[in-house]
Tab-separated table of N, CA, C and O in Angstrom:
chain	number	residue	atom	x	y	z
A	276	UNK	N	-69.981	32.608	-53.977
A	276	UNK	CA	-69.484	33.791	-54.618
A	276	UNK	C	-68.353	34.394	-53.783
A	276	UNK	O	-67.241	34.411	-54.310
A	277	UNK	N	-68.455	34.755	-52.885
A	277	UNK	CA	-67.580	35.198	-51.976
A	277	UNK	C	-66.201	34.339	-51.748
A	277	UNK	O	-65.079	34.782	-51.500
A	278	UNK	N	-66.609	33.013	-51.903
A	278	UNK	CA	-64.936	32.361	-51.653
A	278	UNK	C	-64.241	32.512	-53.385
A	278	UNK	O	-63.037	32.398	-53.619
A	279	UNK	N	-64.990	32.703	-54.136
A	279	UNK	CA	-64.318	33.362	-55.199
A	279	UNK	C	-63.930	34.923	-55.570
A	279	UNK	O	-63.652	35.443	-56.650
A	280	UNK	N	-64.022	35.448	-54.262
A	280	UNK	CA	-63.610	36.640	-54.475
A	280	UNK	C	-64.287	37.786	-54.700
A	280	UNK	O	-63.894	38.950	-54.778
A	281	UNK	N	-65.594	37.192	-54.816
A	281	UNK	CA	-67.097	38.233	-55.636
A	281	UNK	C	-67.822	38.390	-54.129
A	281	UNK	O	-67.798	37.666	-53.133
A	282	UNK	N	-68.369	39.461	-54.374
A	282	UNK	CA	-68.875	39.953	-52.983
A	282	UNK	C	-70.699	39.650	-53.436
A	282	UNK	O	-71.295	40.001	-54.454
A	283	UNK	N	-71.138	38.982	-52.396
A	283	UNK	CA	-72.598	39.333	-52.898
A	283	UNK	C	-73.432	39.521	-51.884
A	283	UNK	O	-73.003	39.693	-50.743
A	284	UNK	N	-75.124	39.508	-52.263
A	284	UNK	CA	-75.715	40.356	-51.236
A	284	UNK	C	-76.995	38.942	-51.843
A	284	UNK	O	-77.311	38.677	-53.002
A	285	UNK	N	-77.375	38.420	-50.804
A	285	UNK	CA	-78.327	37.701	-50.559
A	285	UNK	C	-79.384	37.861	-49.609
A	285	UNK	O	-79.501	37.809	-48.385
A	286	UNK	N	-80.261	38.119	-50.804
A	286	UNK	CA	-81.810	38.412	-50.181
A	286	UNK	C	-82.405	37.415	-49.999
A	286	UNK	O	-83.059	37.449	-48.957
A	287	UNK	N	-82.506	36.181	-50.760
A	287	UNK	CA	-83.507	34.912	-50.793
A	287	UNK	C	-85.000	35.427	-51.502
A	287	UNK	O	-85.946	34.670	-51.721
A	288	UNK	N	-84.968	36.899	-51.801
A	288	UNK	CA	-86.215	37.344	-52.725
A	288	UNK	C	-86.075	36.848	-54.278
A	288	UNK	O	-85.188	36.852	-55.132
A	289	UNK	N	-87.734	36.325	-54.157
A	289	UNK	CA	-87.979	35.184	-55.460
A	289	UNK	C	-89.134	35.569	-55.950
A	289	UNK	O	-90.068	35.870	-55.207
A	290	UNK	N	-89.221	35.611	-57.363
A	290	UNK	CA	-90.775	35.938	-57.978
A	290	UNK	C	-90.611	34.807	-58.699
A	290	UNK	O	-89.572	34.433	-59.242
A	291	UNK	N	-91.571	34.321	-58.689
A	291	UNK	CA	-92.557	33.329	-59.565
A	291	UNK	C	-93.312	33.917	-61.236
A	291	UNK	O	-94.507	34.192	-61.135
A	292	UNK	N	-92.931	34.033	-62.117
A	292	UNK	CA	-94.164	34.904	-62.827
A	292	UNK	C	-94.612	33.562	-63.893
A	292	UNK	O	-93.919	32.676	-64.392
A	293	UNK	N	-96.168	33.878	-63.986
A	293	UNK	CA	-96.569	33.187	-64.965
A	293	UNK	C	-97.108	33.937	-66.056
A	293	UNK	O	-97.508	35.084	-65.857
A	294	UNK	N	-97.175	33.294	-67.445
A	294	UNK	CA	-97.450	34.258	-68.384
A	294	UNK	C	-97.139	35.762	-68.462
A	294	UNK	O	-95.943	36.051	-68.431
A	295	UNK	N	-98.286	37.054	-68.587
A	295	UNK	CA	-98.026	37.901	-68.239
A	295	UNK	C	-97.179	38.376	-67.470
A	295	UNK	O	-96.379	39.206	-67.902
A	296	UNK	N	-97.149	37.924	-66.024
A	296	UNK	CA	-96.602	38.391	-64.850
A	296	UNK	C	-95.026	38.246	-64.823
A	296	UNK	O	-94.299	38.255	-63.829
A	297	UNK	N	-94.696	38.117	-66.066
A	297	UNK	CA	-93.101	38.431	-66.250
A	297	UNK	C	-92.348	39.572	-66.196
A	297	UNK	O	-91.145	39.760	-66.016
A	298	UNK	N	-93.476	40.451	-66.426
A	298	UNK	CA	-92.916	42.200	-66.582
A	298	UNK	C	-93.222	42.317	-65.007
A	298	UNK	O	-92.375	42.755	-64.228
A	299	UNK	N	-94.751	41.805	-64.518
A	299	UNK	CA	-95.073	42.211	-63.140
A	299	UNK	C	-94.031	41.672	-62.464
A	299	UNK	O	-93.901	42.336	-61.436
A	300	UNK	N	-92.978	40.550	-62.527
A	300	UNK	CA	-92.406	40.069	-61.520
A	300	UNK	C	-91.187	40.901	-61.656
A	300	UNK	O	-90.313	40.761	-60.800
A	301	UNK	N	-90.998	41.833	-62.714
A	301	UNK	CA	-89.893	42.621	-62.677
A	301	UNK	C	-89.972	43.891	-61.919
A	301	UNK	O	-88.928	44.465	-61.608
A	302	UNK	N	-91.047	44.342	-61.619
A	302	UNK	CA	-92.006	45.140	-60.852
A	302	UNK	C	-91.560	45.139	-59.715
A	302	UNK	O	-91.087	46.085	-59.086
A	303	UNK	N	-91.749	43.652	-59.289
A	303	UNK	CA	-91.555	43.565	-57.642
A	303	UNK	C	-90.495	43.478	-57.099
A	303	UNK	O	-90.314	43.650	-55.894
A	304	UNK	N	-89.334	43.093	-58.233
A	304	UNK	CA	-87.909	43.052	-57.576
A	304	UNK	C	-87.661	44.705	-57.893
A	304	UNK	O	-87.298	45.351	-56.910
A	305	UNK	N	-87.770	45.216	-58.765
A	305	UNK	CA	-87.525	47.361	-58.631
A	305	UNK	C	-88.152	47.641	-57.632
A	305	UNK	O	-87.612	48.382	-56.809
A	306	UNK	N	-89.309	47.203	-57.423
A	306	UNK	CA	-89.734	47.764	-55.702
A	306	UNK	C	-89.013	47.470	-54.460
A	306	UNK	O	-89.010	48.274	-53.528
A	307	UNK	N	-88.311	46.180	-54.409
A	307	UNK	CA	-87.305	46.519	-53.050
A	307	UNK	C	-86.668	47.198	-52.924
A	307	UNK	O	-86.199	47.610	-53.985
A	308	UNK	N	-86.137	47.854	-51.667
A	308	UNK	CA	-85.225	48.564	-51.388
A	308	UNK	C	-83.857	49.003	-51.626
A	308	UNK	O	-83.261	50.079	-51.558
A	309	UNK	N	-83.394	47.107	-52.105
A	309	UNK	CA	-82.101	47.093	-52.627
A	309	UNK	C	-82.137	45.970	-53.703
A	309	UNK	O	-81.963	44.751	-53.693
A	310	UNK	N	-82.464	46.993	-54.717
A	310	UNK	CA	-82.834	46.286	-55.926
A	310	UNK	C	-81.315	45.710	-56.837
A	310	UNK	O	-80.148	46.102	-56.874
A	311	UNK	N	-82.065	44.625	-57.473
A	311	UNK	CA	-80.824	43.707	-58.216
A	311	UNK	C	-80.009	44.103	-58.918
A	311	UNK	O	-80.457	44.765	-59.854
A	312	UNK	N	-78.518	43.942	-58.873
A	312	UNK	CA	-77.771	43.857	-60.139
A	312	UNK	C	-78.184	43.140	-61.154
A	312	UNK	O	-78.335	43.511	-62.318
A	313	UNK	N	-78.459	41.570	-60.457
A	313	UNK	CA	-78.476	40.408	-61.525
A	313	UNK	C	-79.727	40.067	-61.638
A	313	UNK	O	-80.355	40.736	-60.818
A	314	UNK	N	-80.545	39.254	-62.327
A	314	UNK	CA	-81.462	38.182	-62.488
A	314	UNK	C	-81.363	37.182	-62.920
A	314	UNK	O	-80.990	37.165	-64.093
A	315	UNK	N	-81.585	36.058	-62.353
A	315	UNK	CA	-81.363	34.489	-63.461
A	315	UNK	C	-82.668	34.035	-63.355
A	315	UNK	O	-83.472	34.026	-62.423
A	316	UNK	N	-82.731	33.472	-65.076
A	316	UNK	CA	-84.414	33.275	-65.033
A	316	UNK	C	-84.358	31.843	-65.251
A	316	UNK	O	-83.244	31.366	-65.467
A	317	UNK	N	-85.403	31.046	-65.232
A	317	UNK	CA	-85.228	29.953	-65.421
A	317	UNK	C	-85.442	29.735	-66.591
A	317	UNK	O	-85.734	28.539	-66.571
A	318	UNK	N	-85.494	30.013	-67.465
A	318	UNK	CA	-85.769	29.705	-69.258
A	318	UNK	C	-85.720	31.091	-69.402
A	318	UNK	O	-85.767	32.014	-68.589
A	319	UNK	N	-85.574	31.014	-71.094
A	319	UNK	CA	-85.134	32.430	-71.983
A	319	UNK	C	-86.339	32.891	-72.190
A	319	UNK	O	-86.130	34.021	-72.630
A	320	UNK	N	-87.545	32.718	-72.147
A	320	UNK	CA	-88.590	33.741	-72.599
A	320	UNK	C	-88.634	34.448	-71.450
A	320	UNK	O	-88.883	35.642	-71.618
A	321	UNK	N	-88.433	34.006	-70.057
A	321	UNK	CA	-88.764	34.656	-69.012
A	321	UNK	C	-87.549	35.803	-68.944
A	321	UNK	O	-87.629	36.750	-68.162
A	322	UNK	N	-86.295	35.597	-69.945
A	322	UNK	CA	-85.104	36.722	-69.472
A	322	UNK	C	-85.444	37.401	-70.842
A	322	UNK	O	-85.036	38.562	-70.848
A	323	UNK	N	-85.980	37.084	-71.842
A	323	UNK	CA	-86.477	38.024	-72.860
A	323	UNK	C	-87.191	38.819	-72.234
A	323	UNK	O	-86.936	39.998	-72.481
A	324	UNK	N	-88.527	38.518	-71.033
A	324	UNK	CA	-89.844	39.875	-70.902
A	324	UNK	C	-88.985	40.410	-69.785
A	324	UNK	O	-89.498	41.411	-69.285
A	325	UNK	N	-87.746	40.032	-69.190
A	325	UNK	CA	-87.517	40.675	-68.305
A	325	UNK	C	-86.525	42.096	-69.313
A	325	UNK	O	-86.727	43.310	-69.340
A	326	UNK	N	-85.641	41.383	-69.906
A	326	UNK	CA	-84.949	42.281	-70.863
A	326	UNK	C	-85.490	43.472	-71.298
A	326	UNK	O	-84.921	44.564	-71.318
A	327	UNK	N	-86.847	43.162	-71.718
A	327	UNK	CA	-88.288	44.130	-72.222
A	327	UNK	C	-88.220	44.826	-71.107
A	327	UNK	O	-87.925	46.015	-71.223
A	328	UNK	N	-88.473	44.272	-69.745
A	328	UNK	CA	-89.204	45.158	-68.544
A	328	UNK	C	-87.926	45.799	-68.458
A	328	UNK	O	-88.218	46.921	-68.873
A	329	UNK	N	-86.725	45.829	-68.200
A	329	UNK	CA	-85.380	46.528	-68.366
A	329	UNK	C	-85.555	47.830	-69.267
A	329	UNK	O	-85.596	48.969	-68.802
A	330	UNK	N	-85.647	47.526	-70.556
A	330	UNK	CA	-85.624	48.151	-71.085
A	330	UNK	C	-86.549	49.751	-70.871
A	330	UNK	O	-86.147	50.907	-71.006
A	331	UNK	N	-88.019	49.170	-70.459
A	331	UNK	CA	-88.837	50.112	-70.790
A	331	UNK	C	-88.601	50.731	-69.368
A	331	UNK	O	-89.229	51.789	-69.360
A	332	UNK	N	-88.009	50.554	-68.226
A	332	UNK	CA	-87.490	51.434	-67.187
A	332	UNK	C	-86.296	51.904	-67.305
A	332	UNK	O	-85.640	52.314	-66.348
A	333	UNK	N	-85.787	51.884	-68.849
A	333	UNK	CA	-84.757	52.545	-69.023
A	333	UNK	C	-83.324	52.191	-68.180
A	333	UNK	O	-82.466	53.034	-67.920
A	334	UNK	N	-83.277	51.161	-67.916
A	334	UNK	CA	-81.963	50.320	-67.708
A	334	UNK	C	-81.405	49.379	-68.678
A	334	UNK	O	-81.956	48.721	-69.561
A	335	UNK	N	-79.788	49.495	-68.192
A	335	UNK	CA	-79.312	48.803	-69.563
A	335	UNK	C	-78.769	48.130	-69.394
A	335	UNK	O	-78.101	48.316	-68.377
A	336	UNK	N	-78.513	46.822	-70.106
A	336	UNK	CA	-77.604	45.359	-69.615
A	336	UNK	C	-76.681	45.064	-70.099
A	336	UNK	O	-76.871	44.405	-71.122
A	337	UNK	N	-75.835	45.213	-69.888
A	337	UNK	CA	-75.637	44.801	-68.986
A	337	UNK	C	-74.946	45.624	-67.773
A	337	UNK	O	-74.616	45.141	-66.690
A	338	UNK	N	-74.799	46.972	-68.186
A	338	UNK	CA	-74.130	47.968	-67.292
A	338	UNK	C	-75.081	48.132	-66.017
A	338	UNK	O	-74.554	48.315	-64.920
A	339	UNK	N	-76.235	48.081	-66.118
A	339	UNK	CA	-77.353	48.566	-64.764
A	339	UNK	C	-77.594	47.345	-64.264
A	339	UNK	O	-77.457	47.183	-63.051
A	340	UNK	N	-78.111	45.948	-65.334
A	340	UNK	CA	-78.624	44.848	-64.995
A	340	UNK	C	-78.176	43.522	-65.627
A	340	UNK	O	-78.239	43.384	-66.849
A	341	UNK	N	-77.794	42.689	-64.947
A	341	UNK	CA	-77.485	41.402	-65.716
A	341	UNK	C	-78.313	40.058	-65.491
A	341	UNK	O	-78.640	39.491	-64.449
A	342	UNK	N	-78.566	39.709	-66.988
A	342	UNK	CA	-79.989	38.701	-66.932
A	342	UNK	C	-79.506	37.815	-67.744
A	342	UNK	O	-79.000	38.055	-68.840
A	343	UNK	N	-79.721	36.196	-66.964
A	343	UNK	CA	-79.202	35.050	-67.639
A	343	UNK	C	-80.541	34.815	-67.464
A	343	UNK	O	-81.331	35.266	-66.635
A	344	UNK	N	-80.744	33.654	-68.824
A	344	UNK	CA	-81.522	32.784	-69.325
A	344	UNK	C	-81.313	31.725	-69.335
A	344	UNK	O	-80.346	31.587	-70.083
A	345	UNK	N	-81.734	30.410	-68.804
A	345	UNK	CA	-81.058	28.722	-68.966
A	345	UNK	C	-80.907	27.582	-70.137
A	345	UNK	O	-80.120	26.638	-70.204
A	346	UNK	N	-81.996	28.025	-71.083
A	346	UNK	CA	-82.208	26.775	-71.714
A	346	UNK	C	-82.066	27.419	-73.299
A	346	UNK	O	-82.727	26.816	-74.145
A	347	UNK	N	-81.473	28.280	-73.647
A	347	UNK	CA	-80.873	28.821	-74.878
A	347	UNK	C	-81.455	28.513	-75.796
A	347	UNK	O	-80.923	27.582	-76.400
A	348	UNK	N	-82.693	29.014	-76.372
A	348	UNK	CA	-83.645	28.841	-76.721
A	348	UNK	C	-83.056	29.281	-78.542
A	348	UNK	O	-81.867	29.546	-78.720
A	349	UNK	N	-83.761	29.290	-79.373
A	349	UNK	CA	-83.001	29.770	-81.052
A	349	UNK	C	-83.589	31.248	-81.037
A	349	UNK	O	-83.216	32.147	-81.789
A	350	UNK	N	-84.479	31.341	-80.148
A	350	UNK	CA	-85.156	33.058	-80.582
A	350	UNK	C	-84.517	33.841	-79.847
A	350	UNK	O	-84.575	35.045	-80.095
A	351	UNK	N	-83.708	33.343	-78.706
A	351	UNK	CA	-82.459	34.369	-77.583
A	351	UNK	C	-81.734	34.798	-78.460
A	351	UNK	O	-81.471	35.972	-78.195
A	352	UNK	N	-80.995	34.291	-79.892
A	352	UNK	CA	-80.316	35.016	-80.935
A	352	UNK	C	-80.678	36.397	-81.367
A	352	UNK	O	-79.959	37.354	-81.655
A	353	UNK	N	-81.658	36.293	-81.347
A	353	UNK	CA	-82.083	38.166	-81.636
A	353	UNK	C	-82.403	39.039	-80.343
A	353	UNK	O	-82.813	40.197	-80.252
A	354	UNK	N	-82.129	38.241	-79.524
A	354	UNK	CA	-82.486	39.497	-78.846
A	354	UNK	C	-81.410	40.262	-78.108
A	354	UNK	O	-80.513	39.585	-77.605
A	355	UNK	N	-81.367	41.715	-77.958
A	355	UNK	CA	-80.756	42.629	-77.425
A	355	UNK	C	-80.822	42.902	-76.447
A	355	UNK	O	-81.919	42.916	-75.889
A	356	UNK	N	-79.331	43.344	-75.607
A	356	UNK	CA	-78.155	42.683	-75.895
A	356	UNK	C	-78.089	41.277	-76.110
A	356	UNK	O	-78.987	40.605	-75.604
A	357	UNK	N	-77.230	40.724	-76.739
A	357	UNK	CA	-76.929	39.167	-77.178
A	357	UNK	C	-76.544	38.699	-75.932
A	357	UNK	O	-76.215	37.522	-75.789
């Protein structure tokens, strides 16, 4: 990032969530200290419940938070923001 000009901040902090624990793993990254701009999830259901967990703490994406999804799933079409 940086030799492109983008400044970034590397924590190496990683949540794992299974099932449920998609909202919980959104939990634990708002609890650090220096919480994320971004998230990249590894598949789209996991950036859908995060989108959800966004939402219901009243942040907005992409202005507060930005969340990629990998595998572009047909149900990522509806969801908000696109």
């Amino acid at each position: 990032m940086e030799a492109a000009g983008c400044p970034s901040r590397r924590t190496g902090d990683r949540v794992r969530p299974h099932g449920q624990g998609r909202v919980a793993g959104f939990g634990q990254l708002q609890a650090l200290a220096a919480k994320p701009t971004a998230i990249l999830c590894s598949n789209d259901m996991t950036a859908i419940g995060v989108l959800r967990a966004a939402y219901m703490e009243g942040l907005r994406v992409p202005q507060d938070l930005s969340v990629v999804g990998l595998d572009d799933i047909d149900f990522a079409e509806f969801t908000l923001p696109r």
